[in-house]
Coordinates of N, CA and C in Angstrom, one line a residue:
R1 N -61.1 -95.7 -29.6 CA -59.7 -95.0 -30.0 C -59.5 -94.1 -28.8
S2 N -58.2 -94.0 -27.9 CA -58.0 -92.6 -27.2 C -56.5 -92.1 -28.0
S3 N -56.1 -91.0 -27.6 CA -55.4 -90.3 -28.1 C -53.7 -91.0 -27.4
G4 N -52.5 -91.1 -28.7 CA -51.4 -91.6 -28.1 C -50.7 -91.2 -29.3
G5 N -50.5 -90.0 -29.5 CA -49.5 -89.5 -30.1 C -50.0 -89.1 -31.8
S6 N -49.4 -88.6 -32.3 CA -50.1 -88.4 -34.0 C -49.4 -89.6 -35.0
G7 N -50.5 -90.4 -35.3 CA -50.1 -91.5 -36.6 C -50.1 -90.4 -37.5
N8 N -49.3 -91.4 -39.0 CA -49.3 -90.8 -39.9 C -50.6 -90.8 -41.3
G9 N -51.7 -91.4 -40.5 CA -52.5 -91.4 -41.4 C -53.6 -90.3 -41.0
G10 N -53.3 -89.5 -39.9 CA -54.1 -88.4 -39.4 C -55.0 -88.8 -38.2
G11 N -55.1 -89.9 -38.2 CA -55.8 -90.4 -36.8 C -54.9 -90.7 -36.1
T12 N -55.5 -91.2 -34.3 CA -54.5 -91.9 -33.4 C -53.6 -92.6 -33.8
S13 N -52.2 -92.9 -33.5 CA -51.5 -93.7 -33.4 C -51.6 -94.8 -32.6
T14 N -52.4 -95.0 -31.2 CA -52.6 -95.7 -30.2 C -53.7 -96.0 -30.0
S15 N -54.3 -97.1 -29.9 CA -55.7 -97.6 -29.0 C -55.8 -98.4 -27.8
Y16 N -56.2 -98.1 -26.6 CA -55.6 -98.9 -25.7 C -56.4 -100.0 -25.2
N17 N -56.5 -100.5 -26.2 CA -57.3 -101.8 -26.1 C -56.3 -103.0 -26.0
T18 N -56.2 -103.4 -24.4 CA -55.1 -104.4 -23.9 C -55.8 -105.5 -23.4
N19 N -56.8 -105.8 -23.8 CA -57.4 -107.1 -23.8 C -56.9 -107.7 -24.9
K20 N -55.9 -108.9 -24.7 CA -55.5 -109.9 -25.9 C -56.2 -111.0 -26.5
E21 N -57.5 -110.9 -25.8 CA -58.5 -111.9 -26.2 C -59.3 -111.2 -27.3
T22 N -59.0 -110.0 -27.8 CA -59.8 -109.3 -28.7 C -58.8 -109.0 -29.7
K23 N -59.8 -108.4 -30.8 CA -58.6 -108.5 -32.2 C -58.6 -106.8 -32.0
C24 N -57.8 -106.2 -32.8 CA -57.4 -104.9 -32.7 C -58.2 -104.5 -34.1
T25 N -58.3 -103.0 -33.8 CA -59.2 -102.5 -35.1 C -58.6 -102.8 -36.6
D26 N -59.2 -102.9 -38.0 CA -58.3 -102.6 -38.6 C -57.7 -101.7 -38.9
G27 N -56.2 -102.3 -39.1 CA -55.3 -100.9 -39.6 C -54.2 -101.0 -38.2
Y28 N -54.9 -101.9 -37.1 CA -53.7 -101.5 -35.9 C -53.2 -103.0 -35.7
T29 N -52.4 -103.1 -35.2 CA -51.7 -104.4 -34.6 C -51.2 -104.4 -33.1
R30 N -51.0 -105.5 -32.4 CA -51.2 -105.2 -30.9 C -49.3 -105.0 -30.8
N31 N -48.7 -104.6 -30.0 CA -47.5 -104.4 -29.7 C -47.0 -105.3 -28.2
T32 N -45.9 -105.1 -28.2 CA -45.5 -106.2 -27.0 C -45.5 -105.7 -25.4
D33 N -46.3 -104.7 -25.6 CA -47.2 -104.2 -24.3 C -48.5 -104.1 -24.1
G34 N -49.2 -104.9 -25.0 CA -50.4 -105.6 -25.2 C -51.3 -104.3 -26.2
K35 N -50.7 -103.1 -26.1 CA -51.8 -102.2 -27.0 C -51.8 -102.2 -28.8
C36 N -52.9 -101.6 -28.8 CA -53.1 -101.9 -30.3 C -52.6 -100.9 -30.9
V37 N -51.6 -101.0 -31.8 CA -50.8 -99.4 -32.2 C -51.1 -99.6 -34.1
K38 N -50.9 -98.6 -34.2 CA -51.4 -98.3 -35.7 C -50.3 -99.3 -36.8
M39 N -50.7 -99.7 -37.6 CA -49.5 -100.6 -38.6 C -48.9 -99.6 -39.3
P40 N -47.5 -99.8 -40.0 CA -47.2 -98.7 -40.9 C -48.0 -99.3 -42.6
F41 N -48.1 -97.8 -43.3 CA -48.8 -97.9 -44.2 C -48.4 -98.8 -45.2
Q42 N -49.5 -99.7 -45.3 CA -49.1 -100.6 -46.6 C -50.2 -101.3 -47.1
I43 N -50.3 -102.5 -47.8 CA -51.0 -103.4 -48.2 C -51.4 -104.5 -47.8
F44 N -52.6 -105.0 -46.9 CA -52.8 -105.8 -46.2 C -53.5 -106.9 -47.5
N45 N -53.2 -107.9 -47.6 CA -54.2 -108.7 -48.1 C -54.5 -110.1 -47.5
E46 N -55.8 -110.5 -47.1 CA -56.1 -111.4 -46.6 C -57.3 -112.5 -47.7
L47 N -56.9 -112.3 -48.5 CA -57.6 -113.1 -50.1 C -56.7 -114.5 -49.9
I48 N -57.5 -115.6 -50.3 CA -56.9 -117.1 -50.1 C -57.4 -117.8 -51.2
G49 N -57.0 -118.6 -51.6 CA -57.1 -119.3 -52.8 C -57.2 -119.4 -54.1
N50 N -57.8 -119.5 -55.1 CA -58.2 -118.7 -56.6 C -57.8 -117.2 -56.2
D51 N -58.7 -116.8 -55.0 CA -58.7 -115.1 -55.3 C -57.3 -114.6 -55.0
K52 N -56.6 -115.1 -54.3 CA -55.3 -114.9 -54.1 C -54.3 -114.9 -55.0
C53 N -54.6 -116.2 -55.9 CA -53.7 -116.4 -56.9 C -54.5 -114.9 -58.0
I54 N -55.5 -115.2 -58.6 CA -55.7 -113.9 -59.2 C -55.1 -112.8 -59.0
Y55 N -55.0 -112.6 -57.7 CA -55.0 -111.0 -57.3 C -53.1 -111.1 -57.7
D56 N -52.6 -111.8 -57.5 CA -50.7 -112.1 -57.7 C -50.7 -112.1 -59.1
K57 N -51.5 -112.6 -60.3 CA -51.3 -112.2 -61.2 C -51.3 -111.0 -61.9
L58 N -52.4 -110.0 -61.3 CA -52.9 -108.7 -61.2 C -51.2 -107.9 -61.2
K59 N -50.3 -107.9 -60.0 CA -49.6 -107.4 -60.0 C -48.3 -107.4 -60.8
K60 N -48.3 -108.0 -62.1 CA -47.2 -108.1 -62.6 C -47.9 -107.0 -63.8
L61 N -49.2 -106.4 -63.7 CA -49.8 -105.3 -65.0 C -49.1 -104.2 -64.4
D62 N -49.2 -103.3 -65.2 CA -49.0 -101.7 -65.2 C -50.1 -101.3 -64.5
L63 N -51.3 -101.6 -65.2 CA -52.5 -100.9 -64.1 C -52.5 -101.1 -62.7
F64 N -52.1 -102.5 -62.2 CA -51.9 -102.7 -60.8 C -50.8 -102.0 -60.1
K65 N -49.9 -101.5 -61.0 CA -48.8 -100.8 -60.2 C -49.2 -99.4 -59.9
S66 N -50.0 -98.9 -61.0 CA -50.5 -97.6 -61.1 C -51.7 -97.3 -60.2
T67 N -52.2 -98.2 -59.7 CA -53.5 -97.7 -58.7 C -53.1 -98.5 -57.7
I68 N -53.2 -100.3 -57.6 CA -53.5 -100.8 -56.0 C -51.7 -100.7 -55.6
G69 N -50.8 -100.6 -56.4 CA -49.4 -100.6 -55.8 C -49.0 -99.2 -55.2
K70 N -49.7 -98.1 -55.7 CA -49.6 -97.0 -55.0 C -49.3 -97.0 -53.4
F71 N -50.2 -97.7 -53.0 CA -50.5 -98.1 -51.5 C -49.3 -98.9 -50.6
S72 N -48.4 -99.3 -51.4 CA -47.3 -99.8 -50.7 C -46.2 -98.7 -50.2
K73 N -46.6 -97.7 -51.1 CA -45.6 -96.4 -50.1 C -46.9 -95.3 -49.9
G74 N -46.5 -94.7 -48.7 CA -47.3 -93.6 -48.7 C -48.3 -93.3 -47.5
K75 N -49.2 -92.6 -47.2 CA -50.1 -92.2 -46.2 C -51.5 -93.1 -46.0
Y76 N -51.6 -94.0 -46.7 CA -53.0 -94.9 -46.9 C -52.5 -96.1 -46.6
N77 N -53.6 -97.1 -45.8 CA -53.8 -98.4 -45.8 C -54.6 -99.1 -46.7
L78 N -54.3 -99.8 -47.6 CA -55.3 -100.6 -48.3 C -55.2 -102.0 -47.9
T79 N -56.8 -102.7 -47.7 CA -56.8 -104.1 -47.0 C -57.7 -104.5 -48.0
F80 N -57.4 -105.8 -48.7 CA -58.4 -106.7 -49.3 C -58.9 -107.8 -48.4
K81 N -60.3 -107.9 -48.0 CA -60.6 -108.8 -47.0 C -62.2 -109.5 -47.5
Y82 N -62.4 -110.1 -46.7 CA -63.9 -110.9 -46.8 C -64.9 -110.3 -46.3
G83 N -65.9 -109.7 -46.6 CA -66.7 -109.2 -46.1 C -68.7 -108.6 -46.7
S84 N -69.0 -108.3 -46.1 CA -70.4 -107.8 -46.6 C -70.2 -106.2 -47.2
K85 N -71.4 -106.1 -48.2 CA -71.4 -104.5 -48.8 C -70.8 -103.6 -47.6
C86 N -70.7 -102.4 -48.4 CA -70.2 -101.3 -48.1 C -70.9 -100.5 -47.7
N87 N -71.3 -99.9 -46.2 CA -72.0 -99.0 -45.7 C -73.8 -99.4 -46.7
K88 N -74.1 -100.3 -47.0 CA -75.7 -100.9 -47.7 C -75.7 -99.5 -48.9
L89 N -74.6 -99.6 -49.7 CA -74.5 -98.9 -50.8 C -75.2 -99.3 -52.3
G90 N -75.6 -100.9 -51.8 CA -75.7 -101.6 -53.2 C -74.5 -101.8 -54.2
A91 N -73.8 -102.4 -52.9 CA -72.2 -102.6 -54.0 C -72.8 -103.8 -54.9
A92 N -71.4 -103.8 -55.8 CA -71.4 -105.0 -56.8 C -71.4 -106.7 -56.5
E93 N -71.8 -107.1 -57.2 CA -72.1 -108.7 -56.9 C -70.6 -109.1 -56.2
D94 N -69.5 -108.9 -56.6 CA -68.3 -109.6 -56.1 C -67.6 -108.6 -55.0
A95 N -67.5 -107.5 -55.1 CA -67.1 -106.7 -54.1 C -67.0 -105.2 -54.1
C96 N -66.6 -104.7 -52.5 CA -67.0 -103.0 -52.9 C -66.0 -102.4 -52.3
T97 N -65.6 -101.2 -52.5 CA -64.5 -100.5 -51.7 C -65.1 -99.5 -50.4
D98 N -64.7 -99.7 -49.3 CA -65.1 -99.3 -48.4 C -64.3 -98.2 -47.7
A99 N -64.7 -96.9 -47.9 CA -63.5 -95.9 -47.4 C -64.0 -95.0 -46.3
S100 N -64.7 -95.7 -45.2 CA -65.5 -95.3 -43.8 C -64.7 -95.0 -43.2
D101 N -63.4 -95.1 -43.0 CA -61.9 -94.9 -42.4 C -61.0 -94.1 -42.9
L102 N -61.8 -93.6 -44.0 CA -60.7 -92.7 -44.8 C -59.9 -91.9 -44.1
A103 N -60.7 -91.0 -42.8 CA -60.0 -90.3 -42.2 C -58.6 -90.6 -41.3
N104 N -58.5 -91.8 -40.9 CA -57.7 -92.3 -40.5 C -56.5 -93.1 -41.3
G105 N -57.1 -92.9 -42.8 CA -56.2 -93.3 -43.8 C -55.9 -95.0 -44.1
N106 N -57.4 -95.4 -44.2 CA -57.8 -96.7 -44.3 C -58.8 -96.8 -45.3
I107 N -58.6 -97.6 -46.2 CA -59.3 -98.2 -47.5 C -59.5 -99.4 -47.0
T108 N -60.8 -100.0 -47.6 CA -61.0 -101.5 -47.4 C -61.8 -102.2 -48.4
I109 N -61.0 -103.0 -49.4 CA -61.8 -103.6 -50.6 C -62.3 -104.9 -50.1
K110 N -63.6 -105.0 -50.0 CA -64.4 -106.1 -49.5 C -64.8 -107.1 -50.7
I111 N -64.4 -108.4 -50.1 CA -64.7 -109.3 -51.3 C -66.1 -109.9 -51.0
L112 N -67.1 -110.1 -51.7 CA -67.9 -110.3 -51.1 C -68.6 -111.7 -51.4
S113 N -67.5 -112.8 -52.4 CA -67.7 -113.9 -52.5 C -66.2 -114.4 -52.4
I114 N -65.9 -115.9 -52.3 CA -65.1 -116.7 -52.4 C -64.8 -117.3 -53.4
N115 N -63.2 -117.6 -53.6 CA -62.9 -118.7 -54.6 C -63.5 -119.0 -55.9
N116 N -63.3 -117.5 -56.6 CA -63.7 -117.0 -57.8 C -62.8 -117.6 -58.8
K117 N -63.7 -117.8 -60.0 CA -62.4 -119.1 -60.4 C -62.8 -118.3 -62.2
N118 N -62.6 -117.2 -62.6 CA -62.5 -116.7 -63.8 C -62.0 -115.3 -64.2
I119 N -61.9 -115.0 -65.2 CA -61.2 -113.5 -65.6 C -61.8 -112.4 -65.2
G120 N -63.2 -112.6 -65.0 CA -64.3 -111.7 -64.6 C -63.8 -110.8 -63.0
F121 N -63.1 -111.7 -62.4 CA -62.9 -111.4 -61.0 C -61.4 -110.3 -61.0
A122 N -60.3 -110.7 -62.2 CA -59.7 -110.0 -62.0 C -60.2 -108.6 -62.5
A123 N -60.7 -108.2 -63.4 CA -61.4 -106.9 -63.7 C -61.9 -106.7 -62.5
T124 N -62.6 -106.9 -61.4 CA -63.6 -106.7 -60.5 C -62.3 -105.9 -59.6
L125 N -61.2 -106.7 -59.1 CA -60.3 -106.2 -58.4 C -59.5 -105.1 -59.1
L126 N -59.3 -104.7 -60.2 CA -59.0 -103.7 -61.0 C -59.7 -102.9 -60.6
H127 N -60.8 -102.8 -60.7 CA -62.3 -101.9 -60.5 C -62.3 -101.3 -59.1
E128 N -62.1 -102.2 -58.3 CA -61.8 -101.9 -57.0 C -60.4 -100.9 -56.5
G129 N -59.7 -101.4 -57.3 CA -58.2 -100.9 -57.0 C -58.3 -99.1 -57.3
I130 N -59.2 -98.7 -58.6 CA -59.1 -97.6 -59.1 C -60.1 -96.6 -57.8
H131 N -61.1 -97.5 -57.4 CA -62.0 -96.6 -56.7 C -61.1 -96.6 -55.6
A132 N -60.3 -96.9 -55.2 CA -59.4 -96.6 -53.9 C -58.7 -95.8 -53.9
E133 N -58.2 -95.5 -55.4 CA -56.9 -94.8 -55.6 C -58.1 -93.3 -55.7
I134 N -58.9 -93.6 -56.5 CA -59.9 -92.3 -56.5 C -60.1 -91.6 -55.1
F135 N -60.5 -92.8 -54.2 CA -60.9 -92.1 -52.9 C -59.7 -91.2 -51.9
K136 N -58.4 -92.2 -52.6 CA -57.3 -91.5 -51.7 C -56.6 -90.5 -52.6
Y137 N -57.0 -90.5 -53.7 CA -56.8 -89.1 -54.7 C -57.2 -88.1 -54.0
V138 N -58.8 -88.1 -54.1 CA -59.6 -86.8 -53.1 C -59.1 -86.4 -52.1
D139 N -58.7 -87.4 -50.7 CA -58.7 -86.9 -49.6 C -57.4 -86.5 -49.7
E140 N -56.2 -86.5 -50.4 CA -55.2 -86.0 -50.7 C -55.1 -84.5 -50.9
H141 N -56.4 -84.4 -51.4 CA -56.4 -82.8 -52.0 C -57.5 -81.9 -51.0
K142 N -58.5 -82.7 -50.2 CA -59.5 -82.1 -49.9 C -59.9 -83.1 -48.6
K143 N -60.0 -82.6 -47.8 CA -60.2 -83.5 -46.4 C -61.7 -83.2 -46.2
G144 N -62.2 -84.2 -45.3 CA -63.6 -84.1 -44.9 C -65.0 -84.9 -46.3
I145 N -64.1 -85.3 -47.4 CA -65.3 -85.6 -48.3 C -66.0 -86.5 -47.8
D146 N -67.5 -86.7 -48.0 CA -68.0 -88.2 -47.7 C -67.9 -89.3 -48.6
P147 N -67.5 -90.2 -48.1 CA -67.1 -91.1 -49.0 C -68.3 -92.1 -49.4
N148 N -69.6 -92.0 -48.9 CA -70.6 -92.4 -49.2 C -71.1 -91.4 -50.3
D149 N -71.0 -90.4 -50.5 CA -71.8 -89.5 -51.4 C -70.3 -89.6 -53.0
R150 N -70.6 -91.0 -53.8 CA -69.8 -91.4 -54.8 C -69.7 -90.0 -55.9
K151 N -70.7 -89.7 -56.2 CA -71.0 -88.4 -57.1 C -70.3 -87.0 -56.7
N152 N -70.2 -86.7 -55.5 CA -69.4 -86.0 -55.3 C -67.9 -86.1 -55.1
V153 N -67.5 -87.5 -54.6 CA -66.0 -88.0 -54.7 C -65.7 -87.8 -56.5
F154 N -66.5 -88.5 -57.2 CA -66.0 -88.5 -58.5 C -65.9 -87.0 -59.4
H155 N -67.0 -86.1 -58.4 CA -66.7 -84.3 -58.9 C -65.6 -83.7 -58.6
Y156 N -65.1 -84.1 -57.4 CA -63.6 -83.8 -57.0 C -62.6 -84.1 -57.3
Y157 N -63.0 -85.7 -57.8 CA -61.7 -86.4 -58.6 C -61.4 -85.5 -59.6
N158 N -62.3 -85.5 -60.6 CA -62.0 -84.9 -61.9 C -61.6 -83.3 -61.9
I159 N -62.0 -82.5 -60.9 CA -61.7 -81.0 -60.7 C -59.7 -81.1 -60.6
Y160 N -59.8 -81.9 -59.6 CA -58.2 -81.9 -58.8 C -57.2 -82.7 -59.9
S161 N -57.9 -83.7 -60.2 CA -57.0 -84.3 -61.4 C -56.7 -83.2 -62.7
A162 N -58.0 -82.6 -62.9 CA -58.0 -81.7 -64.5 C -56.6 -80.7 -63.8
E163 N -56.6 -80.2 -62.4 CA -55.8 -79.1 -62.1 C -54.5 -79.9 -62.1
N164 N -54.2 -80.9 -61.5 CA -52.7 -81.7 -61.5 C -52.2 -81.8 -62.7
N165 N -52.8 -82.1 -64.2 CA -52.3 -82.9 -65.2 C -52.7 -81.4 -66.1
N166 N -53.0 -80.5 -65.8 CA -53.2 -79.2 -67.0 C -53.7 -79.5 -67.7
R167 N -55.0 -80.2 -67.6 CA -56.5 -80.5 -68.5 C -57.3 -79.3 -68.4
L168 N -58.4 -79.4 -69.1 CA -59.7 -78.6 -68.5 C -60.1 -79.6 -68.2
S169 N -61.5 -79.1 -67.2 CA -62.2 -79.3 -66.2 C -63.7 -79.6 -67.0
T170 N -63.8 -79.4 -68.3 CA -65.0 -79.6 -69.0 C -65.6 -80.7 -69.0
S171 N -67.0 -80.9 -69.0 CA -67.6 -81.9 -69.1 C -66.6 -83.1 -70.0
D172 N -66.8 -82.6 -71.4 CA -66.5 -83.8 -72.1 C -64.7 -83.8 -72.1
A173 N -63.9 -83.1 -71.4 CA -62.3 -83.1 -70.8 C -62.9 -84.4 -69.7
Q174 N -63.8 -84.4 -68.9 CA -64.1 -85.3 -67.7 C -64.2 -86.7 -68.6
H175 N -65.0 -86.6 -69.4 CA -65.3 -88.0 -70.0 C -64.2 -89.1 -70.6
E176 N -63.3 -87.9 -71.7 CA -62.0 -88.3 -72.2 C -61.3 -89.0 -70.9
H177 N -61.0 -88.2 -69.9 CA -59.8 -88.6 -68.7 C -60.7 -89.9 -68.4
M178 N -61.5 -89.9 -68.0 CA -62.3 -91.5 -67.7 C -62.0 -92.4 -68.8
Q179 N -62.3 -92.1 -69.8 CA -61.6 -93.0 -70.7 C -60.3 -93.6 -70.7
D180 N -59.2 -92.8 -70.6 CA -58.4 -92.8 -70.2 C -57.7 -93.5 -69.1
V181 N -58.5 -93.3 -68.3 CA -57.8 -93.7 -66.5 C -58.4 -94.8 -66.4
F182 N -59.7 -95.3 -66.8 CA -60.5 -95.9 -66.3 C -60.9 -97.1 -67.5
V183 N -61.4 -97.0 -68.7 CA -61.9 -97.9 -69.7 C -60.8 -98.3 -70.1
I184 N -59.8 -97.4 -71.1 CA -58.9 -98.4 -72.0 C -58.0 -98.9 -70.9
P185 N -57.9 -98.4 -69.8 CA -56.8 -98.9 -69.1 C -57.4 -100.9 -68.4
I186 N -58.3 -100.7 -68.2 CA -58.9 -101.9 -67.9 C -58.8 -102.9 -68.9
A187 N -59.6 -102.3 -69.9 CA -60.2 -102.9 -71.0 C -58.7 -103.6 -71.7
N188 N -57.4 -102.8 -71.7 CA -56.1 -103.5 -71.7 C -55.7 -104.4 -70.9
A189 N -55.8 -104.2 -69.5 CA -55.3 -105.2 -68.8 C -56.2 -106.6 -68.9
I190 N -57.4 -106.7 -69.0 CA -57.8 -107.6 -69.0 C -57.5 -108.3 -70.5
R191 N -57.3 -107.9 -71.5 CA -57.0 -108.3 -72.8 C -55.4 -108.8 -72.4
Q192 N -54.5 -108.5 -71.9 CA -53.2 -108.9 -71.8 C -53.5 -110.2 -71.1
L193 N -54.4 -110.3 -70.1 CA -54.4 -111.3 -69.3 C -55.1 -112.4 -69.9
D194 N -56.1 -112.4 -71.3 CA -56.6 -113.5 -71.8 C -55.4 -113.4 -73.6
D195 N -54.8 -113.1 -73.2 CA -53.6 -113.2 -74.0 C -54.0 -112.8 -75.6
Y196 N -54.7 -111.8 -75.5 CA -55.0 -110.7 -76.8 C -55.8 -111.4 -77.9
K197 N -56.6 -112.3 -77.1 CA -57.6 -113.3 -78.2 C -58.7 -112.2 -79.0
H198 N -59.3 -111.3 -78.6 CA -60.0 -110.8 -79.1 C -59.6 -109.2 -79.3
D199 N -60.1 -107.9 -80.1 CA -60.0 -106.7 -80.1 C -60.7 -106.2 -78.8
L200 N -60.2 -104.8 -79.1 CA -60.3 -104.0 -77.4 C -61.7 -103.9 -77.1
D201 N -62.6 -103.8 -78.0 CA -63.9 -103.5 -77.9 C -64.8 -105.0 -77.0
Y202 N -64.3 -106.0 -77.1 CA -64.7 -107.0 -76.3 C -64.1 -107.4 -74.8
Y203 N -63.7 -106.0 -74.5 CA -62.9 -105.9 -72.9 C -63.4 -104.7 -72.7
K204 N -64.1 -104.3 -73.2 CA -64.4 -102.8 -72.7 C -65.7 -102.7 -71.6
G205 N -66.4 -104.2 -71.9 CA -67.2 -104.2 -71.1 C -66.9 -104.7 -69.3
F206 N -65.8 -105.0 -69.4 CA -65.0 -105.2 -67.9 C -65.2 -104.0 -67.3
A207 N -64.9 -102.9 -68.2 CA -64.4 -101.6 -67.5 C -66.0 -101.0 -66.8
W208 N -66.5 -100.9 -68.0 CA -68.1 -100.4 -67.5 C -68.9 -100.9 -66.4
E209 N -68.2 -102.1 -66.0 CA -69.0 -102.5 -65.0 C -68.9 -101.9 -63.8
G210 N -67.6 -101.6 -63.8 CA -67.0 -100.5 -62.2 C -67.6 -99.0 -62.3
L211 N -68.1 -98.7 -63.7 CA -68.5 -97.2 -63.5 C -69.8 -97.1 -63.2
K212 N -70.7 -98.1 -62.7 CA -71.7 -97.7 -62.9 C -72.4 -97.1 -61.4
I213 N -71.2 -97.1 -60.3 CA -72.0 -96.6 -59.1 C -71.5 -95.4 -59.0
Y214 N -70.9 -94.6 -60.4 CA -70.7 -93.0 -60.4 C -71.6 -92.5 -61.8
D215 N -72.7 -93.1 -61.8 CA -73.9 -93.0 -62.8 C -72.9 -92.4 -64.0
Y216 N -71.7 -92.8 -64.6 CA -71.3 -92.4 -65.8 C -72.1 -92.9 -66.7
D217 N -72.1 -92.5 -67.7 CA -73.0 -92.9 -69.0 C -72.7 -92.3 -70.6
K218 N -71.1 -92.2 -70.2 CA -70.8 -91.3 -71.7 C -69.5 -92.5 -72.2
Y219 N -69.5 -92.4 -73.4 CA -68.4 -93.0 -73.8 C -67.3 -92.5 -75.5
L220 N -66.4 -92.5 -76.0 CA -65.9 -92.0 -76.9 C -65.9 -93.2 -78.2
D221 N -66.6 -93.0 -79.4 CA -66.7 -94.3 -80.2 C -64.9 -94.1 -81.0
K222 N -64.9 -94.8 -81.9 CA -64.0 -95.2 -82.6 C -63.1 -93.7 -83.0
N223 N -64.1 -93.0 -83.7 CA -63.5 -91.9 -84.0 C -63.6 -90.4 -83.2
G224 N -63.4 -90.7 -81.5 CA -63.2 -89.5 -80.7 C -64.6 -89.0 -80.6
V225 N -65.5 -89.5 -80.9 CA -66.6 -88.6 -80.6 C -67.3 -88.8 -79.6
L226 N -67.8 -88.2 -79.0 CA -68.4 -88.5 -77.4 C -69.9 -88.9 -77.5
K227 N -70.6 -89.8 -77.1 CA -71.8 -90.3 -77.0 C -72.5 -91.0 -75.9
V228 N -73.8 -90.8 -76.0 CA -74.5 -91.2 -74.6 C -74.0 -93.3 -74.5
M229 N -73.8 -93.6 -73.3 CA -74.0 -95.0 -73.0 C -75.9 -95.3 -73.8
T230 N -76.0 -95.9 -74.3 CA -77.3 -96.8 -74.6 C -77.5 -97.8 -73.8
P231 N -78.8 -98.5 -73.4 CA -78.9 -100.0 -72.9 C -78.4 -100.6 -74.3
A232 N -78.6 -100.4 -75.3 CA -78.2 -101.6 -76.5 C -76.8 -101.7 -76.4
K233 N -76.1 -100.6 -76.5 CA -74.5 -100.1 -76.6 C -74.1 -101.1 -75.3
Y234 N -74.9 -100.4 -74.3 CA -74.5 -101.6 -72.8 C -74.1 -102.8 -73.2
K235 N -75.3 -103.3 -73.3 CA -75.5 -104.6 -73.7 C -74.4 -105.6 -74.7
E236 N -74.3 -104.7 -75.6 CA -73.2 -105.3 -76.9 C -72.1 -105.7 -76.2
Y237 N -71.2 -104.5 -75.1 CA -70.5 -104.8 -74.3 C -70.5 -106.0 -73.5
E238 N -71.4 -106.0 -72.7 CA -71.8 -106.9 -72.0 C -71.8 -108.4 -72.5
N239 N -72.4 -108.3 -73.6 CA -72.7 -110.0 -74.5 C -70.9 -110.4 -74.5
K240 N -70.0 -109.3 -75.2 CA -68.8 -109.4 -75.5 C -68.0 -109.5 -74.4
M241 N -68.1 -109.2 -73.1 CA -67.8 -109.8 -72.1 C -68.4 -111.1 -71.6
N242 N -69.3 -111.7 -71.4 CA -69.5 -112.6 -71.0 C -68.8 -113.7 -72.2
D243 N -68.8 -113.4 -73.3 CA -68.1 -114.5 -74.1 C -66.6 -114.5 -74.1
V244 N -66.3 -113.3 -73.1 CA -64.5 -114.2 -73.1 C -64.6 -114.5 -71.6
I245 N -65.5 -114.2 -71.0 CA -65.4 -115.0 -69.3 C -65.7 -116.5 -69.5
S246 N -66.5 -116.5 -70.6 CA -66.7 -118.1 -70.7 C -65.7 -118.8 -71.5
K247 N -65.0 -118.1 -72.0 CA -64.0 -118.9 -72.9 C -62.7 -118.7 -72.6
S248 N -62.2 -117.8 -71.9 CA -60.8 -117.2 -71.5 C -59.7 -118.5 -71.1
K249 N -59.0 -118.4 -71.5 CA -57.6 -119.6 -71.2 C -57.2 -119.0 -69.9
F250 N -57.5 -117.9 -69.1 CA -57.0 -117.4 -68.4 C -57.9 -118.4 -66.6
N251 N -59.3 -118.9 -67.2 CA -59.3 -119.2 -66.3 C -59.0 -120.4 -66.4
D252 N -58.5 -121.3 -67.1 CA -57.8 -122.7 -66.8 C -56.7 -122.4 -65.9
I253 N -55.8 -121.4 -66.2 CA -54.6 -121.0 -65.8 C -55.0 -120.8 -63.7
I254 N -56.2 -120.4 -63.5 CA -56.4 -120.3 -62.4 C -56.7 -121.4 -61.4
K255 N -57.7 -122.7 -62.6 CA -57.9 -124.1 -61.7 C -56.6 -124.8 -61.3
K256 N -54.9 -124.2 -62.1 CA -54.2 -125.0 -61.5 C -53.7 -123.9 -60.4
C257 N -54.1 -123.0 -59.8 CA -53.5 -122.4 -58.9 C -53.1 -123.3 -57.6
N258 N -54.4 -123.8 -57.2 CA -54.2 -124.8 -55.8 C -53.9 -126.2 -56.0

């Protein structure tokens, strides 16, 4: 890309690739002069079939609006597309969030499988939406953070979210915050999609699946006591999650999408 004016995302606004036989870089589109120009900031969804259907179901949830929905206004582009692992980071089975072009305001959620058919994929999209929001949030407060260093991104996220929400930045406070913004909201969202069939514990495993990349291993029990996530406890959540996935009526709704 060569400079052609200042873009809203902090990068250049024009790419002089005038070969109409080639595709513009992600986040750019070809104008009437044949130049690749930066798209307005928004959400780009390239999902199809069942995947798009599940995405559309999520748009009605408050958690979607407070994470993925934020990208419809602001200085960052969020793209959902099919692709491979993100920067060889050992991505999850179904999707990963690529922030390698964060400096230009672009974040991409890559879906690694196609035609997903159960409620677990809904949780995957919510996970990645929160990861994208964390990247965006940190970049808004501190430029130049290496997006591949997830632990460092998570560290700064906790620092800035503590400052902006007037809460302590102690380890315990960070864990309580992650329960409030990640574990409980995802569990509640999936429970809502499942028509409240089980108590909340059955849905916490969906959230814990998305915390692995941060080496997050603390949780609050029903009495508000901070405890370490043991393999046995994780297995308990995982078993309940798999029970939901195998029996959820949401899966039948997805079958009727096409």
